[in-house]
Amino acid sequence: MYKAQEITTVHLEVTERCNASCPQCARNINGGEVNPQLHDAELSLDDVKTILKPEFIRQLKRLYMCGNYGDPISARDTLEIFEYIRSHNAKMQLSFHTNASAKTPEWWSKLPAAMGKNHYVVFSVDGLEDTNHLYRQGTVWKNIMRNAEAFIAAGGRARWDYIVFGHNEHQVELARALAESMGFEKFNVKKSNRFFSNTRGAVKADHQAGNRKGSETTLLSMPKNPEYQNAALKQLESLSKDKGEVKIDFISTVAELEGKIGSQKFNLDPDKKKDMEKYWDSVEVKCKVAEEKSIYITAEGYLQPCCWTAGQMYVWYWKERGGQIWDAIDAAGLDSLDLRVNDLNDVINGKFMQEVIPESWTKPSCAEGKLAVCAKTCGAKYDAFAEQFK
């Protein structure tokens, strides 16, 4: 893939902890019980100092915290970790994503200085006071606004990410105006890709949320306005062969999709599911992080190429270690990926990254060892992730 000396970007998941319970997050089961496969892991400042040595930090252009399970504001040492990294690289870009509903205004006021001049924080806020909590369950609007004000007033560079659902699409422009009035430097509309399950080959018109008391909460739905719909979700109505390749045809609107569905879930018929699997088997993998020269570090301190492969390690609806990525991990040995006891450069240049992962892409099918997560995420013809930001 790439050698250690080529790495320019680190995606660091500092914690698996989070104060929220978002229904489409892998940290919990539809917004309810916490994923039983998680270990409540967190990297301390000492862990980060062990993993990221000053000489490695100096070669980086970017480090960001987003992750699969946790929110950096739920970690104990986030502020100090940013201070440590910045002390060894004055120019690199530092950023993280957060629901912003934890920590005190005093903490948020210290954050800009800790992150240094080249930084930004993405506030993931999906609505206004009456709607944000419908997806960001467990967050408190007044805390978010208070913390954003403290951060911006202290010189912080803030960006607002807004996932559009059926219940908040009418507030997009109101939220944009609020962001501008508060001093956010950017307002980004996100077109969710989480109404499609690659695993089941299913488009979901709705997603029933729950809470940790076992009760149903909001019935999440896709936005009706085509402007806010993820274009990749419209590619799944028909999978057909065209000159030996799989061709993905488009549905024009979600309303048309819902007419074809007639129920909450649209499961591709067996023949079309087979066509989709053939697409995954045959598609060329154009690895995003290989191009970016990026690595991912889990909250347990393990190296992975990206958040997508790491996200296959603990999937609550599979049996423990049931994800295909475990075949690749076991081929190298889990202990060999532990950056708390192995040198980062050695792990990047080792078997897992240089042989096991890239060689999987050359396998004739996913059943024969091609990593399906790579085909689904970095397949050359279908990219629901990228479509979120268009």
Coordinates of C-alpha atoms in Angstrom, one line a residue:
M1 CA 0.0 0.0 0.0
Y2 CA 2.4 2.7 1.3
K3 CA 5.3 2.9 3.6
A4 CA 5.5 4.5 7.0
Q5 CA 7.6 7.5 5.8
E6 CA 4.9 8.3 3.2
I7 CA 2.0 8.7 5.8
T8 CA 0.7 12.2 5.9
T9 CA -2.7 11.7 7.7
V10 CA -3.8 10.0 10.9
H11 CA -7.4 9.3 11.8
L12 CA -7.3 8.8 15.5
E13 CA -10.2 7.3 17.5
V14 CA -9.4 8.5 21.0
T15 CA -12.3 6.8 22.7
E16 CA -15.2 4.4 22.3
R17 CA -17.2 6.4 24.9
C18 CA -20.0 8.8 23.9
N19 CA -22.6 10.8 25.8
A20 CA -25.2 10.4 23.0
S21 CA -27.1 7.3 21.6
C22 CA -27.7 8.0 17.9
P23 CA -29.9 5.3 16.3
Q24 CA -27.8 4.7 13.2
C25 CA -24.5 4.6 15.0
A26 CA -22.6 1.3 15.4
R27 CA -21.9 2.2 19.1
N28 CA -25.4 1.1 20.1
I29 CA -28.3 -1.0 18.9
N30 CA -30.7 1.4 17.1
G31 CA -30.2 4.0 19.8
G32 CA -30.7 1.6 22.6
E33 CA -28.4 -0.9 24.3
V34 CA -24.7 -0.2 23.9
N35 CA -23.0 -2.5 21.4
P36 CA -22.1 -5.5 23.6
Q37 CA -18.9 -6.2 21.6
L38 CA -17.3 -2.9 22.6
H39 CA -14.7 -2.7 25.3
D40 CA -15.2 0.9 26.5
A41 CA -11.6 1.5 25.3
E42 CA -9.9 4.8 25.4
L43 CA -6.4 6.1 24.6
S44 CA -4.7 8.1 27.3
L45 CA -2.1 10.9 26.7
D46 CA 0.6 8.4 27.6
D47 CA -0.8 5.9 25.1
V48 CA -0.7 8.6 22.4
K49 CA 2.9 9.5 23.3
T50 CA 3.9 5.9 23.0
I51 CA 2.1 5.4 19.6
L52 CA 2.9 8.8 18.0
K53 CA 6.5 9.7 18.4
P54 CA 7.7 13.3 17.8
E55 CA 9.6 12.4 14.6
F56 CA 6.4 10.7 13.1
I57 CA 4.2 13.7 14.1
R58 CA 6.6 16.1 12.3
Q59 CA 6.0 14.3 8.9
L60 CA 2.2 14.7 9.2
K61 CA 0.0 17.2 7.3
R62 CA -3.2 16.3 9.1
L63 CA -4.6 14.5 12.2
Y64 CA -8.3 14.2 12.9
M65 CA -10.6 12.5 15.4
C66 CA -13.9 11.2 14.1
G67 CA -14.0 7.4 14.5
N68 CA -16.6 4.8 14.6
Y69 CA -17.9 4.7 18.2
G70 CA -16.9 7.5 20.4
D71 CA -16.9 11.3 20.7
P72 CA -13.6 13.0 21.5
I73 CA -15.3 15.2 24.1
S74 CA -16.1 12.1 26.1
A75 CA -12.4 11.2 26.4
R76 CA -10.4 12.3 29.4
D77 CA -7.2 13.6 27.7
T78 CA -8.4 15.0 24.4
L79 CA -7.2 18.6 25.2
E80 CA -3.8 17.4 26.3
I81 CA -3.5 15.1 23.3
F82 CA -4.0 18.0 20.9
E83 CA -1.5 20.1 22.9
Y84 CA 1.1 17.3 22.7
I85 CA 0.6 16.8 18.9
R86 CA 0.7 20.5 18.2
S87 CA 3.9 20.9 20.2
H88 CA 5.7 18.8 17.7
N89 CA 4.2 20.2 14.5
A90 CA 3.1 23.8 14.2
K91 CA 1.8 23.6 10.7
M92 CA -0.3 20.4 10.4
Q93 CA -4.1 20.6 10.4
L94 CA -5.9 19.3 13.5
S95 CA -9.6 18.7 13.7
F96 CA -12.3 16.6 15.2
H97 CA -16.1 15.8 15.0
T98 CA -18.4 16.1 18.0
N99 CA -22.0 16.4 19.1
A100 CA -20.7 19.2 21.3
S101 CA -23.0 18.4 24.2
A102 CA -20.4 17.7 26.9
K103 CA -17.5 19.4 28.7
T104 CA -17.7 22.9 30.2
P105 CA -17.5 26.3 28.4
E106 CA -14.1 26.6 30.1
W107 CA -12.8 23.5 28.4
W108 CA -14.1 24.7 25.1
S109 CA -12.4 28.1 25.6
K110 CA -9.1 26.3 26.1
L111 CA -9.5 24.2 22.9
P112 CA -8.5 26.7 20.2
A113 CA -5.1 27.4 21.9
A114 CA -4.5 23.7 22.4
M115 CA -5.2 22.9 18.7
G116 CA -3.2 25.8 17.4
K117 CA -3.7 28.1 14.4
N118 CA -4.5 25.4 11.7
H119 CA -7.5 23.7 13.1
Y120 CA -11.3 23.3 12.9
V121 CA -14.0 21.5 14.9
V122 CA -17.0 19.9 13.2
F123 CA -20.2 20.3 15.2
S124 CA -22.6 17.5 14.2
V125 CA -25.9 19.2 14.8
D126 CA -28.9 17.7 12.9
G127 CA -31.7 20.2 13.4
L128 CA -32.7 23.0 15.8
E129 CA -33.8 22.9 19.5
D130 CA -36.9 21.0 18.7
T131 CA -35.4 18.4 16.3
N132 CA -31.7 17.9 16.9
H133 CA -32.2 15.4 19.8
L134 CA -34.5 13.2 17.7
Y135 CA -31.4 11.7 16.1
R136 CA -28.7 13.0 18.5
Q137 CA -30.4 11.3 21.4
G138 CA -29.1 12.3 24.8
T139 CA -27.7 15.6 23.7
V140 CA -28.8 18.9 25.2
W141 CA -29.4 21.9 22.9
K142 CA -28.5 24.6 25.3
N143 CA -25.2 22.9 26.1
I144 CA -24.3 22.6 22.4
M145 CA -25.0 26.3 21.8
R146 CA -23.2 27.4 25.0
N147 CA -20.1 25.3 24.0
A148 CA -20.1 26.5 20.4
E149 CA -20.3 30.1 21.6
A150 CA -17.4 29.6 24.0
F151 CA -15.2 27.9 21.4
I152 CA -15.9 30.6 18.7
A153 CA -15.4 33.4 21.1
A154 CA -12.0 32.0 22.0
G155 CA -10.9 32.0 18.4
G156 CA -12.1 28.6 17.5
R157 CA -12.8 27.7 13.9
A158 CA -16.2 25.9 13.8
R159 CA -18.0 24.1 11.1
W160 CA -21.6 22.8 11.3
D161 CA -22.5 19.4 9.7
Y162 CA -26.2 18.9 9.3
I163 CA -27.5 15.4 8.4
V164 CA -30.9 15.8 6.7
F165 CA -33.8 13.6 7.7
G166 CA -37.5 13.8 7.0
H167 CA -38.1 15.4 10.4
N168 CA -35.6 18.3 9.9
E169 CA -35.4 19.0 6.2
H170 CA -37.7 22.0 6.7
Q171 CA -35.1 23.6 9.0
V172 CA -32.0 23.5 6.8
E173 CA -32.0 27.1 5.9
L174 CA -32.9 28.3 9.4
A175 CA -29.9 26.3 10.8
R176 CA -27.7 27.7 8.1
A177 CA -28.7 31.3 9.1
L178 CA -28.1 30.5 12.7
A179 CA -24.6 29.1 11.9
E180 CA -23.7 32.2 10.0
S181 CA -25.0 34.5 12.8
M182 CA -22.9 32.6 15.4
G183 CA -19.7 32.7 13.4
F184 CA -19.4 29.2 12.0
E185 CA -17.1 29.3 9.1
K186 CA -18.9 26.6 7.1
F187 CA -22.3 25.0 7.0
N188 CA -22.4 21.5 5.4
V189 CA -25.5 19.7 4.4
K190 CA -25.0 15.9 4.7
K191 CA -27.0 13.5 2.6
S192 CA -27.1 10.4 4.7
N193 CA -26.0 7.0 3.3
R194 CA -27.3 5.1 6.3
F195 CA -30.7 4.2 4.7
F196 CA -29.0 1.5 2.8
S197 CA -27.5 -1.7 4.2
N198 CA -24.7 -3.2 2.1
T199 CA -24.9 -6.3 4.2
R200 CA -28.5 -7.1 3.4
G201 CA -28.7 -5.4 0.0
A202 CA -31.6 -3.4 1.3
V203 CA -32.8 0.2 1.0
K204 CA -34.8 1.4 4.0
A205 CA -37.3 4.1 3.7
D206 CA -37.5 4.4 7.4
H207 CA -35.5 3.4 10.5
Q208 CA -37.1 2.9 13.9
A209 CA -35.1 4.4 16.7
G210 CA -35.2 3.3 20.3
N211 CA -33.7 4.2 23.6
R212 CA -31.8 2.5 26.4
K213 CA -35.1 1.9 28.3
G214 CA -36.2 -0.4 25.5
S215 CA -38.9 2.0 24.2
E216 CA -39.3 3.1 20.5
T217 CA -38.6 6.8 19.9
T218 CA -38.4 8.5 16.5
L219 CA -39.2 6.8 13.2
L220 CA -36.4 8.2 11.1
S221 CA -37.1 8.7 7.5
M222 CA -35.2 9.9 4.4
P223 CA -35.9 13.5 3.3
K224 CA -38.5 14.0 0.6
N225 CA -36.7 16.8 -1.1
P226 CA -34.4 15.2 -3.8
E227 CA -31.8 18.0 -3.1
Y228 CA -31.1 16.3 0.3
Q229 CA -31.1 12.7 -0.9
N230 CA -28.0 10.6 -1.3
A231 CA -27.7 10.0 -5.0
A232 CA -26.0 6.6 -4.4
L233 CA -29.1 5.3 -2.7
K234 CA -31.0 5.8 -6.0
Q235 CA -28.6 3.4 -7.8
L236 CA -30.1 0.3 -6.3
E237 CA -33.5 -0.3 -8.0
S238 CA -32.0 -2.3 -10.8
L239 CA -28.8 -4.2 -11.2
S240 CA -28.2 -5.6 -14.6
K241 CA -25.4 -6.9 -16.7
D242 CA -24.0 -4.7 -19.5
K243 CA -21.2 -6.0 -21.6
G244 CA -20.1 -8.4 -18.9
E245 CA -20.1 -5.7 -16.2
V246 CA -22.7 -4.8 -13.6
K247 CA -24.6 -1.7 -14.5
I248 CA -26.4 0.2 -11.7
D249 CA -29.5 2.1 -12.9
F250 CA -31.0 5.1 -11.1
I251 CA -34.3 5.8 -9.5
S252 CA -35.3 9.5 -10.0
T253 CA -36.7 10.2 -6.6
V254 CA -37.2 8.7 -3.2
A255 CA -40.9 9.0 -3.7
E256 CA -40.5 6.7 -6.7
L257 CA -38.4 4.4 -4.6
E258 CA -41.1 4.3 -1.9
G259 CA -43.7 3.5 -4.5
K260 CA -41.7 0.5 -5.5
I261 CA -41.0 -0.5 -1.9
G262 CA -44.5 -0.5 -0.5
S263 CA -43.1 -1.2 3.0
Q264 CA -40.4 -0.1 5.4
K265 CA -37.7 -2.3 3.8
F266 CA -36.9 -3.1 0.2
N267 CA -34.9 -6.3 0.0
L268 CA -33.4 -6.9 -3.4
D269 CA -34.8 -10.1 -5.0
P270 CA -32.3 -13.0 -5.0
D271 CA -31.3 -12.5 -8.6
K272 CA -30.5 -8.8 -8.0
K273 CA -28.8 -9.5 -4.8
K274 CA -26.6 -11.9 -6.7
D275 CA -25.9 -9.2 -9.3
M276 CA -24.9 -6.8 -6.5
E277 CA -22.6 -9.5 -5.0
K278 CA -21.1 -10.0 -8.5
Y279 CA -20.4 -6.3 -8.6
W280 CA -18.6 -6.4 -5.3
D281 CA -16.6 -9.4 -6.6
S282 CA -15.6 -7.8 -9.8
V283 CA -15.2 -4.1 -9.0
E284 CA -11.8 -2.6 -8.9
V285 CA -10.8 -1.3 -5.5
K286 CA -9.4 2.2 -5.5
C287 CA -8.4 2.6 -1.9
K288 CA -9.2 6.1 -0.6
V289 CA -6.6 6.0 2.2
A290 CA -3.9 4.6 0.0
E291 CA -4.3 7.7 -2.2
E292 CA -4.5 9.9 0.8
K293 CA -1.6 8.2 2.6
S294 CA -3.7 7.8 5.7
I295 CA -3.9 5.4 8.6
Y296 CA -6.5 4.7 11.3
I297 CA -5.8 4.0 15.0
T298 CA -8.5 2.5 17.1
A299 CA -9.3 3.4 20.7
E300 CA -7.7 0.1 21.7
G301 CA -4.5 1.2 20.0
Y302 CA -4.7 -1.1 17.0
L303 CA -3.7 -0.1 13.5
Q304 CA -6.2 -0.4 10.6
P305 CA -6.0 1.2 7.1
C306 CA -9.3 3.1 7.7
C307 CA -12.4 3.5 9.8
W308 CA -14.3 1.3 7.4
T309 CA -12.1 -1.8 8.0
A310 CA -12.0 -1.0 11.7
G311 CA -15.7 -0.6 11.8
Q312 CA -16.0 -4.3 10.8
M313 CA -14.3 -5.5 13.9
Y314 CA -17.2 -5.0 16.3
V315 CA -20.6 -5.2 14.5
W316 CA -23.4 -5.8 17.0
Y317 CA -25.6 -7.8 14.7
W318 CA -22.8 -10.3 13.8
K319 CA -21.4 -12.9 16.2
E320 CA -18.2 -11.8 18.0
R321 CA -15.3 -11.6 15.6
G322 CA -17.8 -12.4 12.8
G323 CA -16.7 -9.7 10.4
Q324 CA -14.6 -10.7 7.4
I325 CA -11.9 -8.3 8.5
W326 CA -11.0 -10.8 11.2
D327 CA -9.7 -13.2 8.6
A328 CA -7.2 -10.5 7.6
I329 CA -6.4 -9.6 11.2
D330 CA -5.8 -13.3 12.1
A331 CA -3.6 -13.7 9.0
A332 CA -1.2 -11.2 10.5
G333 CA -2.0 -11.7 14.2
L334 CA -3.9 -9.2 16.3
D335 CA -1.0 -8.7 18.6
S336 CA 1.2 -7.5 15.7
L337 CA -1.2 -4.6 15.2
D338 CA -1.1 -3.3 18.8
L339 CA 0.7 0.1 18.6
R340 CA 1.0 0.3 22.4
V341 CA 3.6 -2.5 22.3
N342 CA 4.8 -2.4 18.6
D343 CA 6.6 0.4 16.8
L344 CA 4.2 2.3 14.5
N345 CA 6.6 2.3 11.6
D346 CA 7.1 -1.5 11.9
V347 CA 3.4 -2.1 12.0
I348 CA 2.7 0.1 8.9
N349 CA 5.5 -1.6 7.0
G350 CA 4.5 -5.1 8.2
K351 CA 2.5 -8.0 6.8
F352 CA -1.0 -6.7 7.5
M353 CA -0.7 -3.4 5.6
Q354 CA 1.8 -4.5 2.9
E355 CA 0.5 -7.9 2.1
V356 CA -2.8 -9.1 3.6
I357 CA -4.9 -6.0 2.8
P358 CA -3.8 -5.2 -0.7
E359 CA -3.5 -8.8 -1.8
S360 CA -7.1 -9.3 -0.7
W361 CA -8.2 -7.0 -3.5
T362 CA -6.8 -9.3 -6.1
K363 CA -8.9 -12.3 -5.0
P364 CA -11.5 -13.5 -7.5
S365 CA -14.5 -12.9 -5.2
C366 CA -15.4 -11.9 -1.7
A367 CA -16.2 -15.5 -0.8
E368 CA -12.6 -16.3 -1.7
G369 CA -11.0 -13.5 0.4
K370 CA -11.6 -10.2 -1.3
L371 CA -12.5 -7.8 1.4
A372 CA -16.1 -6.9 0.9
V373 CA -15.8 -3.7 2.9
C374 CA -13.2 -2.5 0.5
A375 CA -15.3 -3.3 -2.5
K376 CA -18.3 -1.6 -1.0
T377 CA -16.6 1.5 0.2
C378 CA -13.8 2.0 -2.4
G379 CA -15.3 0.3 -5.4
A380 CA -14.7 2.3 -8.5
K381 CA -18.3 2.7 -9.5
Y382 CA -20.4 3.2 -6.3
D383 CA -19.6 5.6 -3.5
A384 CA -22.4 6.4 -1.0
F385 CA -19.9 8.0 1.3
A386 CA -18.7 10.6 -1.1
E387 CA -22.3 11.3 -2.2
Q388 CA -23.1 12.5 1.3
F389 CA -21.1 15.7 0.6
K390 CA -22.3 16.5 -2.9

